[in-house]
Every structure is written in C-alpha cells, then in structure tokens.
CSV table of C-alpha atoms in Angstrom, one decimal:
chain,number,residue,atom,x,y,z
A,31,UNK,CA,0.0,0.0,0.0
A,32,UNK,CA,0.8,3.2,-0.5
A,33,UNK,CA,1.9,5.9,2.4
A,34,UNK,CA,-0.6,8.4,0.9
A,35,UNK,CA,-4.3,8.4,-0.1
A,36,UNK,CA,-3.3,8.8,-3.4
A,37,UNK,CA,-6.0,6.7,-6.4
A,38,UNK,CA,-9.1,7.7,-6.5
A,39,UNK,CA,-11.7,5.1,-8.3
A,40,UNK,CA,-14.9,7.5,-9.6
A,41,UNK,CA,-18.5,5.7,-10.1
A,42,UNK,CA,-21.1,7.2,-12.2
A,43,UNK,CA,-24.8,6.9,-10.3
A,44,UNK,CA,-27.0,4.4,-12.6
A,45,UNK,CA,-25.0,5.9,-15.4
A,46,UNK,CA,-27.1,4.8,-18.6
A,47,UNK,CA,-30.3,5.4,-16.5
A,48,UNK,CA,-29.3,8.5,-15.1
A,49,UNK,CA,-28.6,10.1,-19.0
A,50,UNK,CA,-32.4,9.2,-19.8
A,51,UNK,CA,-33.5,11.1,-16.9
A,52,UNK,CA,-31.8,14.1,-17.3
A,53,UNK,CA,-32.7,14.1,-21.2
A,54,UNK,CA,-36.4,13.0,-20.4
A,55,UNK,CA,-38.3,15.7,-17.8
A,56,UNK,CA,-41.3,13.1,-17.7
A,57,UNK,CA,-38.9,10.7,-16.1
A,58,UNK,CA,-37.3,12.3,-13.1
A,59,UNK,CA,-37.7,11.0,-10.3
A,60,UNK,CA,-39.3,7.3,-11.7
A,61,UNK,CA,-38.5,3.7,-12.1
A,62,UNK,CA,-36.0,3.7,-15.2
A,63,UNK,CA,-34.6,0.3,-16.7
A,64,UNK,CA,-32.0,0.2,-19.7
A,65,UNK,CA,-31.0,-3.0,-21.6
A,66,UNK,CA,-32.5,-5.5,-24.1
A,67,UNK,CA,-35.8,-4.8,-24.6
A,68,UNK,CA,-36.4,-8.0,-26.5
A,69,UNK,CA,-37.5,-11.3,-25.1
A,70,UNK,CA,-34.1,-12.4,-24.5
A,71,UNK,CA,-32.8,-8.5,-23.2
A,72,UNK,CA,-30.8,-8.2,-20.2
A,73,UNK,CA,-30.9,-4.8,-17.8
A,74,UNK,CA,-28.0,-3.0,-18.6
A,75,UNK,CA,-28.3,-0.3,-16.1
A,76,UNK,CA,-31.1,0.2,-13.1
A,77,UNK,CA,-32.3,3.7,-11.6
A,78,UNK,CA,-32.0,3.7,-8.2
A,79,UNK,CA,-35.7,3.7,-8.4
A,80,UNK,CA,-36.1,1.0,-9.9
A,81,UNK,CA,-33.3,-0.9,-7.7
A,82,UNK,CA,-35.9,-0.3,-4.7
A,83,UNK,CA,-37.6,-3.2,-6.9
A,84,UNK,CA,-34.6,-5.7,-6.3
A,85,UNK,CA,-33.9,-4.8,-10.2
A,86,UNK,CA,-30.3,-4.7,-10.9
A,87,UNK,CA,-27.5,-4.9,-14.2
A,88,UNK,CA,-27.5,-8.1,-15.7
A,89,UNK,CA,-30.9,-9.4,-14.7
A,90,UNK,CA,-33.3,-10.8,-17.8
A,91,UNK,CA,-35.6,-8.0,-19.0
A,92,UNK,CA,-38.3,-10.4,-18.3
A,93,UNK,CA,-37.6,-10.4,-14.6
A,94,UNK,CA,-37.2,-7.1,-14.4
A,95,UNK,CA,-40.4,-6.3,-15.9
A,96,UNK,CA,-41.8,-9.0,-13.5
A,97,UNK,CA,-40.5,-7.1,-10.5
A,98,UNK,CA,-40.8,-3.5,-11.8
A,99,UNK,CA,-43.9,-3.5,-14.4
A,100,UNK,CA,-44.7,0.2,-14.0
A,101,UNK,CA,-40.8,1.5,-15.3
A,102,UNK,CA,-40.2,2.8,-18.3
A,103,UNK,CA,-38.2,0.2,-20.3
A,104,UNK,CA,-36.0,1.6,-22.3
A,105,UNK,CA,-33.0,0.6,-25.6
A,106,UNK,CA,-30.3,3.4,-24.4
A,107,UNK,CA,-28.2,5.9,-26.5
A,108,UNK,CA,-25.3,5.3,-26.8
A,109,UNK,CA,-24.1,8.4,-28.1
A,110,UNK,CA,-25.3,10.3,-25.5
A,111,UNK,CA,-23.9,7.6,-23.0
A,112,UNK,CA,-20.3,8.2,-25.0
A,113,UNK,CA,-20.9,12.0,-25.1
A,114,UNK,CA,-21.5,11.9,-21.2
A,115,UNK,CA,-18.5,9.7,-20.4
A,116,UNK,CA,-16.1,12.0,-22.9
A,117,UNK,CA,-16.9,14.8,-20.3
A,118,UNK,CA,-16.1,12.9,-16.9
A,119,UNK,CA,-13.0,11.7,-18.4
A,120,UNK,CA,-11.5,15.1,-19.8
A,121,UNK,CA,-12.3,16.6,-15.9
A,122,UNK,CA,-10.4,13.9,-14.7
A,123,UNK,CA,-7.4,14.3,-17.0
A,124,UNK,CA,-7.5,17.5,-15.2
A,125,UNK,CA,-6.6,16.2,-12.2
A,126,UNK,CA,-3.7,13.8,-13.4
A,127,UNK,CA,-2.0,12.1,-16.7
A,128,UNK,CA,-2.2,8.7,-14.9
A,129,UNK,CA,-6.2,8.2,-15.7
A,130,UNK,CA,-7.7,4.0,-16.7
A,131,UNK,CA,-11.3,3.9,-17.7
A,132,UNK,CA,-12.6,0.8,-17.3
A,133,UNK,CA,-16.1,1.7,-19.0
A,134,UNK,CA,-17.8,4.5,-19.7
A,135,UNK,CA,-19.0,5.1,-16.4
A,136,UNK,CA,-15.9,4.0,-13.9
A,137,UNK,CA,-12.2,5.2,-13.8
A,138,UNK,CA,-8.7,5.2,-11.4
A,139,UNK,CA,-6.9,8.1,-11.3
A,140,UNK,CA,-3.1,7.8,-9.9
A,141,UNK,CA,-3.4,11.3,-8.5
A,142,UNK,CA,0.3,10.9,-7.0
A,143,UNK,CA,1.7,11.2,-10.8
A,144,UNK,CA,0.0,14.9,-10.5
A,145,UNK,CA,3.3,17.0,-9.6
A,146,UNK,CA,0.9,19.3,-7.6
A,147,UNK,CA,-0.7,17.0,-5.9
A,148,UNK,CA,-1.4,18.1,-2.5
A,149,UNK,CA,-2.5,15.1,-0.1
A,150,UNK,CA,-3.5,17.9,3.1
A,151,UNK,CA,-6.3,19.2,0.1
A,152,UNK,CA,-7.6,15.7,-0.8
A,153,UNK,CA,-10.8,16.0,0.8
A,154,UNK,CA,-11.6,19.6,-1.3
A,155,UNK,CA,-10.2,18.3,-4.3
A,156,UNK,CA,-12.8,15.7,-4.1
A,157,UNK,CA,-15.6,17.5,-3.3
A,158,UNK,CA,-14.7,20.0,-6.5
A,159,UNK,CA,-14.0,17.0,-8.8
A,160,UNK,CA,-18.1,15.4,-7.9
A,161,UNK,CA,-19.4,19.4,-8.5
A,162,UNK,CA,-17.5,20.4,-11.4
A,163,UNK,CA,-18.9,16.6,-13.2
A,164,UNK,CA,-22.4,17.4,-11.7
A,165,UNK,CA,-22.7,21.0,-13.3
A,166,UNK,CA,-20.5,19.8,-16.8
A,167,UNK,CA,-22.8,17.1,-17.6
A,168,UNK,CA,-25.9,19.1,-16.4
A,169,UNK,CA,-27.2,17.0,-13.3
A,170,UNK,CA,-25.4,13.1,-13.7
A,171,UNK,CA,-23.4,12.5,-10.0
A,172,UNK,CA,-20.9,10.0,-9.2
A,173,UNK,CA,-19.5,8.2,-6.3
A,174,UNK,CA,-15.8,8.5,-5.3
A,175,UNK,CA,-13.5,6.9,-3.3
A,176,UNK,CA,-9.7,7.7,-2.8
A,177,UNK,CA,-7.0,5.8,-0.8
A,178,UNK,CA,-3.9,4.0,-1.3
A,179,UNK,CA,-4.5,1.2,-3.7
A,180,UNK,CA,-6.7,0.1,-6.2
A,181,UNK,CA,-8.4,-2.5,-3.9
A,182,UNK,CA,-9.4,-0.1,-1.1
A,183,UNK,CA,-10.7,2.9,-3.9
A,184,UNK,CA,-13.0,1.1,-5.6
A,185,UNK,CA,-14.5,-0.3,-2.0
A,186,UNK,CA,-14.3,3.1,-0.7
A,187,UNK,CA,-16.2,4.4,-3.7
A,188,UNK,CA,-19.2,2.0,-2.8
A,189,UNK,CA,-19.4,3.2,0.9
A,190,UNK,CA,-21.3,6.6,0.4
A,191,UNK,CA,-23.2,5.5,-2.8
A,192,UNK,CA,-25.0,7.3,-4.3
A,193,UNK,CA,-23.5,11.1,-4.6
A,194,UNK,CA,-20.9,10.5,-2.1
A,195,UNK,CA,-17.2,10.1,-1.4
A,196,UNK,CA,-15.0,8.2,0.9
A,197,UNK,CA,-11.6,8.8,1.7
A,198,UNK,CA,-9.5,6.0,3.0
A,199,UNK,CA,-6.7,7.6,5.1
A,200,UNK,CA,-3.5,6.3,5.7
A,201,UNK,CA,-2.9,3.9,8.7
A,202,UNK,CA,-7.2,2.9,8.7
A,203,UNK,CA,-7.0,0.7,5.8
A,204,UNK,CA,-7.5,-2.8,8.0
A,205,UNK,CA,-9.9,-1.6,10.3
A,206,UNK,CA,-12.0,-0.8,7.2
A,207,UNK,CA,-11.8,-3.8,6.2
A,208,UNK,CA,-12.4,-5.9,8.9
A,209,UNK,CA,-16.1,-6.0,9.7
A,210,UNK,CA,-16.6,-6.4,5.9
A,211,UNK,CA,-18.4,-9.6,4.9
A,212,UNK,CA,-16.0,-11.5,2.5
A,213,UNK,CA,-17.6,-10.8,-0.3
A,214,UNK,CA,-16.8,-7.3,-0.3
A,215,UNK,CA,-13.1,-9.0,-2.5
A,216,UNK,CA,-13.1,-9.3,-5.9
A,217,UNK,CA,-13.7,-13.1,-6.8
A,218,UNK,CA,-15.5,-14.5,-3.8
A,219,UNK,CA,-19.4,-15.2,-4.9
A,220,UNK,CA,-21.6,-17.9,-3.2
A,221,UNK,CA,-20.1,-21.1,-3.7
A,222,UNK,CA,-16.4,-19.1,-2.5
A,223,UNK,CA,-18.0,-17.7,0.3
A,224,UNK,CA,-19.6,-21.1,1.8
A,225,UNK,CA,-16.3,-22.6,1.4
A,226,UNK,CA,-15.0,-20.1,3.5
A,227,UNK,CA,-17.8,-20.4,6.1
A,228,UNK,CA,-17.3,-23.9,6.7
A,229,UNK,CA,-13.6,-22.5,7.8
A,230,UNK,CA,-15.5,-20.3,10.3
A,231,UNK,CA,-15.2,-17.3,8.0
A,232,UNK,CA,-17.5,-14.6,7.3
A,233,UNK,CA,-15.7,-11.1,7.4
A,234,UNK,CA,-12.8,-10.0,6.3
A,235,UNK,CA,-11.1,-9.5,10.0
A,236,UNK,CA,-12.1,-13.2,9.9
A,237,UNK,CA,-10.0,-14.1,6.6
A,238,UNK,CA,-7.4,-12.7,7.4
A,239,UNK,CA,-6.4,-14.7,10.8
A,240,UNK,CA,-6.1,-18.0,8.4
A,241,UNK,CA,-2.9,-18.3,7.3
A,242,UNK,CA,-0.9,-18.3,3.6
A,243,UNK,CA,-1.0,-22.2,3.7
A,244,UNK,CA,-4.5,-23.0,5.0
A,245,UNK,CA,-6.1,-20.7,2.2
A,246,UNK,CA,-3.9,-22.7,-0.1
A,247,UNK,CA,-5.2,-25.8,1.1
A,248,UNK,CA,-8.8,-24.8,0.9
A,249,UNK,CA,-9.1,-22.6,-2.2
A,250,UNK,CA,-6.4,-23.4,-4.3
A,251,UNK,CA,-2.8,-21.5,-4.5
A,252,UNK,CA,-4.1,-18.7,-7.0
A,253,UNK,CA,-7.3,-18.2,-4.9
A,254,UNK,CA,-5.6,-18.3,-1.3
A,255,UNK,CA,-2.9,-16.0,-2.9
A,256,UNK,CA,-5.1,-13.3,-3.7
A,257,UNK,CA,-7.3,-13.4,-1.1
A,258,UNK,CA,-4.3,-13.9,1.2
A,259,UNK,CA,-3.2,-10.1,0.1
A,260,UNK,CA,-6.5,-8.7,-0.5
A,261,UNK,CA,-7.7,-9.5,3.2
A,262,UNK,CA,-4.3,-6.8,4.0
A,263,UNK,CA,-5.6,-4.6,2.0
A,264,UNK,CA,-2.0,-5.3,-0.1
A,265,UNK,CA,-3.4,-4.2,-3.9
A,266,UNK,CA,0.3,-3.1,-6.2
A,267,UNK,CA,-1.4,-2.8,-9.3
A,268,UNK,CA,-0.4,0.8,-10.6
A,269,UNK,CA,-2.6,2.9,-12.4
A,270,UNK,CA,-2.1,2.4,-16.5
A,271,UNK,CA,-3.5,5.3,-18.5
A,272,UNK,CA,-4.6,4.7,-22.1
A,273,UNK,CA,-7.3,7.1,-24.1
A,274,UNK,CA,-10.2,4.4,-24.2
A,275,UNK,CA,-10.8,1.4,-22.3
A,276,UNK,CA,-8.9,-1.6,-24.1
A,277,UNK,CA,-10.4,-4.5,-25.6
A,278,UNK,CA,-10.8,-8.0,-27.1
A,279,UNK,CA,-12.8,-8.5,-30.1
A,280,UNK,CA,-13.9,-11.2,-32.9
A,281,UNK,CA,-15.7,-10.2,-36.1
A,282,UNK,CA,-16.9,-11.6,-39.3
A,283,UNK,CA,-18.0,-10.2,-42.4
A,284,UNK,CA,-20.1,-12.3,-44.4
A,285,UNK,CA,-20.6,-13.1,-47.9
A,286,UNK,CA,-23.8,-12.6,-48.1
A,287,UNK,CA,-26.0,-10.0,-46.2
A,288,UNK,CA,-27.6,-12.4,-43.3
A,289,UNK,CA,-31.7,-11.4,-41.9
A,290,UNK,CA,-32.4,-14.5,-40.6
A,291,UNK,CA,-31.9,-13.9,-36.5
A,292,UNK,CA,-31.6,-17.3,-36.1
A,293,UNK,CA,-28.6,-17.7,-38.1
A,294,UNK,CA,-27.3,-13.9,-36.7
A,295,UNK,CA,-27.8,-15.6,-33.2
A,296,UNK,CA,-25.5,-18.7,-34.1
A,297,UNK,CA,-22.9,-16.4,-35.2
A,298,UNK,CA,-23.1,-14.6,-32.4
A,299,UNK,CA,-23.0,-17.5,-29.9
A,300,UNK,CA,-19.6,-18.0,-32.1
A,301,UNK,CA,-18.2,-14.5,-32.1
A,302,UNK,CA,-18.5,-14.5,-28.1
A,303,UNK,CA,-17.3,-17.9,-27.4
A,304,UNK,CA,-13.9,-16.9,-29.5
A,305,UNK,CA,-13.9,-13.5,-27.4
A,306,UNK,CA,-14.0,-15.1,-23.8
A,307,UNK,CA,-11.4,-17.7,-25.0
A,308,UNK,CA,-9.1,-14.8,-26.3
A,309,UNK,CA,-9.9,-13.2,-22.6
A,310,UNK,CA,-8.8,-16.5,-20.8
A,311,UNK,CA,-6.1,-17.1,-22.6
A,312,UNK,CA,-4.7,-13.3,-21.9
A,313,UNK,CA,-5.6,-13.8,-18.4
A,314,UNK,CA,-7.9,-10.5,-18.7
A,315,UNK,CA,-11.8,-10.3,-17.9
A,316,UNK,CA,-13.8,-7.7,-19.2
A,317,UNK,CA,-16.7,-6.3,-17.5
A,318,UNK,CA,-18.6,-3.9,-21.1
A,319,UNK,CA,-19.9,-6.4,-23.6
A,320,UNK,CA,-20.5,-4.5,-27.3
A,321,UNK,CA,-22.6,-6.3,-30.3
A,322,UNK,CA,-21.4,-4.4,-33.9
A,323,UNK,CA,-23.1,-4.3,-37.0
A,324,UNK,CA,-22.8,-3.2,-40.2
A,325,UNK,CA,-26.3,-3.0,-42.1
A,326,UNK,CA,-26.8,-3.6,-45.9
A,327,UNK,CA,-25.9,-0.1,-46.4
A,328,UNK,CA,-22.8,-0.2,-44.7
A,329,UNK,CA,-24.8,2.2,-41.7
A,330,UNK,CA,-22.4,0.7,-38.6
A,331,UNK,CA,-24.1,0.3,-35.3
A,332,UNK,CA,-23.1,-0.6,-32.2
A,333,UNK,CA,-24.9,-2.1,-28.8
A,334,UNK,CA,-23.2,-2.5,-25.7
A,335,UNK,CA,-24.2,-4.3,-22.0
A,336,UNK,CA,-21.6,-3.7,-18.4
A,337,UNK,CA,-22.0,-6.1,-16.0
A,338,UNK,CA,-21.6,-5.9,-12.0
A,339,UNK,CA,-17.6,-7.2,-12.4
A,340,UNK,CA,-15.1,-8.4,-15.1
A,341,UNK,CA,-16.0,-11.6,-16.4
A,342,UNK,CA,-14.2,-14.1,-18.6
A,343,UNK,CA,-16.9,-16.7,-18.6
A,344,UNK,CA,-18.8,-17.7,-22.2
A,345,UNK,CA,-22.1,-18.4,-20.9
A,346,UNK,CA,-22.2,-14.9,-19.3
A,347,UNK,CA,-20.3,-12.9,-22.2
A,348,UNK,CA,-22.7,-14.9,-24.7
A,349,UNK,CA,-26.0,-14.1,-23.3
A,350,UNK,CA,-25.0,-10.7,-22.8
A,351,UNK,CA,-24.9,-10.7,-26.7
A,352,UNK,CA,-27.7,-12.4,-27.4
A,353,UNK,CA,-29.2,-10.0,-25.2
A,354,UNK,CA,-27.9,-7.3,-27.5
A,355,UNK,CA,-28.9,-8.9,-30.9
A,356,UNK,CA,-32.5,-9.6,-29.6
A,357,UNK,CA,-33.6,-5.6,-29.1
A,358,UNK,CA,-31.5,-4.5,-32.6
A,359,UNK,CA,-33.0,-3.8,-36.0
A,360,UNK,CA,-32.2,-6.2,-38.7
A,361,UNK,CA,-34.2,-5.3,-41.1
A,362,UNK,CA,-32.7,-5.8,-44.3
A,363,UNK,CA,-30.0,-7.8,-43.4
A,364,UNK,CA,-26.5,-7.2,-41.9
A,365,UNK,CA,-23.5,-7.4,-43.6
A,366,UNK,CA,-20.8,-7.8,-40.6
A,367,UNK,CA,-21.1,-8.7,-36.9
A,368,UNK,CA,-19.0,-8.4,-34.1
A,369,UNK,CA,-19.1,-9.1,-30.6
A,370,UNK,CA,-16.4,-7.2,-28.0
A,371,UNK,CA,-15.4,-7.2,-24.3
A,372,UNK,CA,-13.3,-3.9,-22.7
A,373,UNK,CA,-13.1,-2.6,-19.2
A,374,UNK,CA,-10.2,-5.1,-19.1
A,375,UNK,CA,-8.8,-5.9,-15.7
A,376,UNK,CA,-6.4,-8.5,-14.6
A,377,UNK,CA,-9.1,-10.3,-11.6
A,378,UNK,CA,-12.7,-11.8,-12.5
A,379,UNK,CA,-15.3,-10.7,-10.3
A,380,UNK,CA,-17.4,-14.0,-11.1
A,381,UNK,CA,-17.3,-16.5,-8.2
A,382,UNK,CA,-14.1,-18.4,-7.7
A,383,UNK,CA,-15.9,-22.1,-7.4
A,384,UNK,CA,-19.3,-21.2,-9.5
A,385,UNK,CA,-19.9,-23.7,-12.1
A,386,UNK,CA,-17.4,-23.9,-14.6
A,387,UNK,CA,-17.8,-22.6,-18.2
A,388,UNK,CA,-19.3,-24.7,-21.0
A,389,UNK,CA,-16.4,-26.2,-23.1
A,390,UNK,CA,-16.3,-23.8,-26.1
A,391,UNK,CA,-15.1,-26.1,-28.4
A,392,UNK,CA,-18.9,-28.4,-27.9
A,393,UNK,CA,-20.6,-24.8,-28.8
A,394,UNK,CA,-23.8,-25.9,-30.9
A,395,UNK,CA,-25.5,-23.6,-33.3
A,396,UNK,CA,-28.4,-22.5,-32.7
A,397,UNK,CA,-31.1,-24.0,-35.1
A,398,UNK,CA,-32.2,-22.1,-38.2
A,399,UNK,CA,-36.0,-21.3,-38.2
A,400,UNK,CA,-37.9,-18.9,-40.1
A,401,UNK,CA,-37.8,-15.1,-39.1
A,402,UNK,CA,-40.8,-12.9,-40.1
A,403,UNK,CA,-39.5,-9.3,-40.0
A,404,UNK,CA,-42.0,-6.6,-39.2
A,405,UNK,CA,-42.2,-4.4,-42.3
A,406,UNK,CA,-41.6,-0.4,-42.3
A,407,UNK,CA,-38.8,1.5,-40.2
A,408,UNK,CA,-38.2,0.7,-36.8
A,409,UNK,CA,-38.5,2.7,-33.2
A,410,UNK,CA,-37.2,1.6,-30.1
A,411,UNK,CA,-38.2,2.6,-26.7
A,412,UNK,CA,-35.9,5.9,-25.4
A,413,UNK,CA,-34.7,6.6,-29.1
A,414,UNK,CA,-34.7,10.3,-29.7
A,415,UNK,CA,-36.9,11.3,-33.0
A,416,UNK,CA,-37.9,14.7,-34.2
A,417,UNK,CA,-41.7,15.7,-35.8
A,418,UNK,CA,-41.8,18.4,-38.5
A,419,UNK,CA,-44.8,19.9,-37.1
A,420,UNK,CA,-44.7,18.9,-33.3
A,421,UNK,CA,-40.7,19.2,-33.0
A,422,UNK,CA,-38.7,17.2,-30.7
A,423,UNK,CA,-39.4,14.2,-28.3
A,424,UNK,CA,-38.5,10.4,-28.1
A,425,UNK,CA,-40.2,7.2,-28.4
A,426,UNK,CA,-42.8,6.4,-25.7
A,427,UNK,CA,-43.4,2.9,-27.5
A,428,UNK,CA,-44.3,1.2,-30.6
A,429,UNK,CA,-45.5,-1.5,-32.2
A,430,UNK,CA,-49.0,-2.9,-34.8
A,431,UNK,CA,-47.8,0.2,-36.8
A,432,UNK,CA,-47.5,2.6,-35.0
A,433,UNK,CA,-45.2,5.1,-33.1
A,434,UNK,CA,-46.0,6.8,-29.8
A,435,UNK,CA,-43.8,10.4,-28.9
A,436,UNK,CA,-43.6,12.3,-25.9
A,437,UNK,CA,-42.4,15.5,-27.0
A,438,UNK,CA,-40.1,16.8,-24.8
A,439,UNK,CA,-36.1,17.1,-23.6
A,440,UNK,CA,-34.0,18.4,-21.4
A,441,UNK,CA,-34.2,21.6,-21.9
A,442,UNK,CA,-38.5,21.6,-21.8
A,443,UNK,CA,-41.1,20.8,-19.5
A,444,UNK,CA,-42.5,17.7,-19.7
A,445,UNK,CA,-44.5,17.8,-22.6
A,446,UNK,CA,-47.8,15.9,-24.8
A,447,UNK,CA,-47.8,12.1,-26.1
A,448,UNK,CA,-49.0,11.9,-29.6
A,449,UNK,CA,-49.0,9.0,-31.6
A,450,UNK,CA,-48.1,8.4,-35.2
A,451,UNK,CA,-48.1,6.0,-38.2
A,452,UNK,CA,-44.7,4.0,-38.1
A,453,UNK,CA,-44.0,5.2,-41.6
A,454,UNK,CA,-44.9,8.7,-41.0
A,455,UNK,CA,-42.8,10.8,-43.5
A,456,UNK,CA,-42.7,13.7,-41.0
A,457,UNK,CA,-41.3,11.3,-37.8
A,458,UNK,CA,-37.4,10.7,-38.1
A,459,UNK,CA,-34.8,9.4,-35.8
A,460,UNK,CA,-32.2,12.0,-34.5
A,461,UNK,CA,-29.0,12.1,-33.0
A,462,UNK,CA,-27.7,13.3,-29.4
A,463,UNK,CA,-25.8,16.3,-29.0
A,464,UNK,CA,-21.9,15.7,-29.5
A,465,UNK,CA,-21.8,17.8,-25.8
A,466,UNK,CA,-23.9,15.0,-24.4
A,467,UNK,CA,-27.1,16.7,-24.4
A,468,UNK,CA,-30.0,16.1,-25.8
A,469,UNK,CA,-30.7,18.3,-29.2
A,470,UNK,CA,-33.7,21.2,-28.5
C-alpha cells in the first residue's frame, strides 16, 4: 500500500439510467430500466428507483419487468452515453495524466503522478471534482473513493453510494476492512464464500487470521494468494493510462447480407465464445460487452451491456450478446457482426468455485428457423426522434404500426404524447448532441 491516499476510483450513479432522466423531464424522479428490450434483453443499467424493486444490471428483462412493471423500459443511447463519459474523463485528465477507464461510467486516477498534488487538500479536491462533473454534464453524480491502492478505492467508492465520497486515510485501511463480509473481495461469490464459512469465515477480519497455507489448502494456490493479500488490504497494481478502455474482439463479415436472426444468433454465440477464450487465454476479464453491426448499407451500429464485475466466462459474455442482438433492427439484413469485451482488468469478479464454463469447443449452433421481419422502419423505446410539425421528443413505445412520442427534452417541460403512423414521413430518428445533451 501506498503511504498516501493517493487513487481515486470514480462511479457514475446508474450511469445509462441517469442520462435518460436528465434528457427525459417526464422521467425524473421514476422507475428507469435500460438494456435489451427483447425477449431475450438483459438490464444494462437500473435507476436507483427501480433498484428499490430488487432490479439490478445483468438481470433478464423479463424479470425485471416481472419485478418493476410500472418503469419505463428503455433501448439506451449510446451516443449520449459516449458524449457523457467523454466529459467525466476530460475533468479527470484535469486532475492527473495517470487516468484507466474501465467503462464509460468507472475510472482510477493515480493522482500521485499529478506534480501538484497536495495530499493535506484531498478531501476539497474531491468534493470540486463530484461538482464540477455534476454541473459539466448538467445534473449526472458520481461516487468517489480515494485511498492507497486500487483494492481499497473502488470499496471506498461503494461506501457513500450514491452522490458521495470516501476517503481512505492512511494507517485505517485494515480496520476498514475488517467488519466487511468476504464478499466485499473481488472473486469470492456464493459457492467461494460457503467454502470459507465452513472454515468459520465470514468477514474479512475473519479471513485474514487464516494463514498463507491453510487458504492454499482450501481454495487453491491462485485463490488463497489473492485473497491472502486482499484481506491486507495489499493491492500493487499501478494505475495504466490509455485514451479508451482496451479490448478484445472477434468479427466476421459475411458473404452474403444475413436477416435471418436465427442464423445472426449462431454467429453470435460464435463470435462470443472466441472473445471469452481470447480473454482466458490473456488472463484479462472484461466487465462492457458490445454487439457491432454493419447494415446492408454499410450504416455501422453498435450495442453495448456492463456487468456488475469483469467476467471471462462464455455463458455470461454470450447471453449478454444475445441480449444485445434480440432488441437491434435487422431489417434488411447485416453485412458484418462483431461481438467485443473492454473494461479489461487483470481479476474476474465471477465467483471463484461457480460452475465452470461450457467447453467452447462443444458450442452448438443455434437451429435455423424462419424469421418474419416486421415491415416499415423501426422505433425503439428511449430513441430520440424529431416531428416536423410537433418538434422534438423520443419514443414512448411502438408496435401494430404505429409510433408513440412524448415531446419533450431536457431543456423543456414535460410535454404531450402523440401517436403516429410508423412510416410517417414527418417522424425521423435524431441524434444526441456531441456535448452530451439532448438536441432542443
């Protein structure tokens, strides 16, 4: 550990479903769910509304409906997500040349490489950092948490969630972590944690009176290594700035323009299998999942999912996909395909004893079956759109034809619902604002 408090690790509240409700008046203050809206969707992000609801990231969108039926379910923006992030990241460039993303929405900073860096002004340096991001992206907050080692700043950012900040001062570090139930450590799920409770442990304080060689025994010499260390609070890994998360990616460009989601799916279950094989055999997890296509018309489009931790497991990374394929247009066909993982980091979060991943190599195709594509353009839920009579708004919902608007952003009062013909020459999609706000 370091003798300083000297990496902060900075948390964007319910990122994704904090953009919709700062671009979306109507929304403010209610249940908002983004992911997959298909039948095979998964929740990519969670208002804290909605989380009152036991919704959280990762879930099926059918749960999540089952749990939170009143929310507004929506596709997300990417753009807007990107736009957002671009801004967060600049203001913490500000602060040091040592900055990692690991996703859009979560960064360290190694504020130590930062000549001026003043450890006696942490505390207001903090609380400027978490106003200067609140008034730049016009109302998102984050969560930070600073202390001396890349272990102890991303716990510390969880303590005062959301809109909050916790500083980890020298010299406190174990007595943080003792009354902490084990699976506060990266890597220790269910099945990890029951092993450890048939040792009589629980919390951390617990962990850490077992010895180097018993964790061995009982977990494995990786496993009882790292949570050997961890229990210490002992975390070396040094801050590694790049401009964008890194990544590992698969695609395939196919002969033939391909419609059929059947066959899209198979190729997908392919394209993710390859990615979490490329991730195990770097020894990196990932925890953003992003689906690209390129349509007939060479219009490229992409989709992305981040999960709770890194993963490098197939089943996960593949549904996460799939999840991703079901709520995007292919009308008309696709030309490419590609299936991603970044927010690289060298642990997995996934549970250190949870079943182990299907053998990629016995991957079987998903059967071909017809595919009856709706006809005319298509409108997903959250999508900003623009009326030539009745101006700007986004899509309430659609579907038997037709298109349903509220009318509003974030500059506006919440404004009227109006619904439209699907192939209404006057409706057309828009884009987000390159400064991260909605267009008005």
């Amino acid at each position: 550990m370091r003798a300083a408090a000297s990496i902060l690790h900075l948390d964007l509240d319910a990122f994704f479903a904090a953009v919709e409700q700062r671009d979306k008046p109507s929304l403010r203050g209610k249940p908002v769910i983004v992911g997959g809206i298909g039948g095979r969707g998964v929740v990519s992000t969670a208002s804290y509304e909605a989380r009152r609801f036991g919704v959280r990231s990762a879930m099926s969108m059918a749960e999540a409906r089952g749990r939170c039926p009143h929310a507004a379910f929506l596709a997300g923006r990417f753009d807007a997500y990107r736009a957002a992030s671009r801004i967060v990241m600049d203001r913490l460039r500000e602060l040091s040349p040592l900055v990692q993303p690991l996703s859009l929405d979560e960064a360290f900073v190694d504020l130590a490489a930062d000549p001026d860096f003043d450890p006696d002004h942490l505390e207001s340096l903090v609380v400027r950092l978490r106003a200067d991001i609140t008034e730049r992206t016009h109302g998102l907050t984050c969560s930070v948490g600073v202390a001396s080692s890349k272990f102890l700043a991303k716990i510390a950012s969880e303590l005062n969630k959301p809109d909050g900040h916790f500083i980890v001062h020298p010299g406190t570090e174990l007595d943080l972590l003792a009354p902490m139930q084990v699976t506060a450590i990266p890597g220790v799920g269910p099945a990890t944690a029951e092993r450890l409770r048939r040792l009589g442990v629980e919390t951390i304080e617990q962990l850490r009176a077992l010895s180097l060689d018993e964790l061995t025994r009982a977990l494995g010499t990786a496993g009882g290594r790292s949570l050997h260390r961890l229990a210490r609070g002992e975390d070396d890994r040094p801050v590694e700035a790049h401009r964008e998360a890194k990544s590992i990616s698969v695609e395939d460009t196919f002969p033939v323009d391909i419609a059929d989601r059947s066959e899209l799916a198979s190729v997908t279950d392919t394209l993710a299998r390859t990615v979490a094989r490329r991730l195990r055999a770097a020894g990196q997890s990932g925890r953003t999942v992003t689906l690209k296509m390129r349509r007939h018309d060479f219009e490229t489009h992409t989709r992305s999912v981040t999960l709770p931790g890194p993963t490098d497991h197939p089943r996960v990374i593949t549904e996460a996909a799939l999840g991703l394929l079901a709520a995007a247009d292919v009308t008309g066909g696709l030309r490419l395909l590609g299936v991603g993982v970044s927010g690289l980091a060298d642990w997995v979060q996934d549970d250190l004893f949870s079943e182990p991943p299907d053998d990629e190599d016995d991957a079987v195709p998903l059967p071909r079956r017809a595919v009856r594509h709706r006809p005319g353009r298509q409108w997903a839920a959250g999508m900003d759109v623009t009326h030539a009579e009745h101006g700007d708004g986004w899509v309430w919902g659609a579907g038997l034809g037709r298109v349903t608007v509220r009318f509003e952003t974030r500059l506006t009062p919440s404004g009227p619902i109006m619904t439209f013909d699907e192939n209404d020459p006057a409706l057309f999609a828009r884009s987000s604002d390159p400064a991260g706000t909605v267009e008005s």
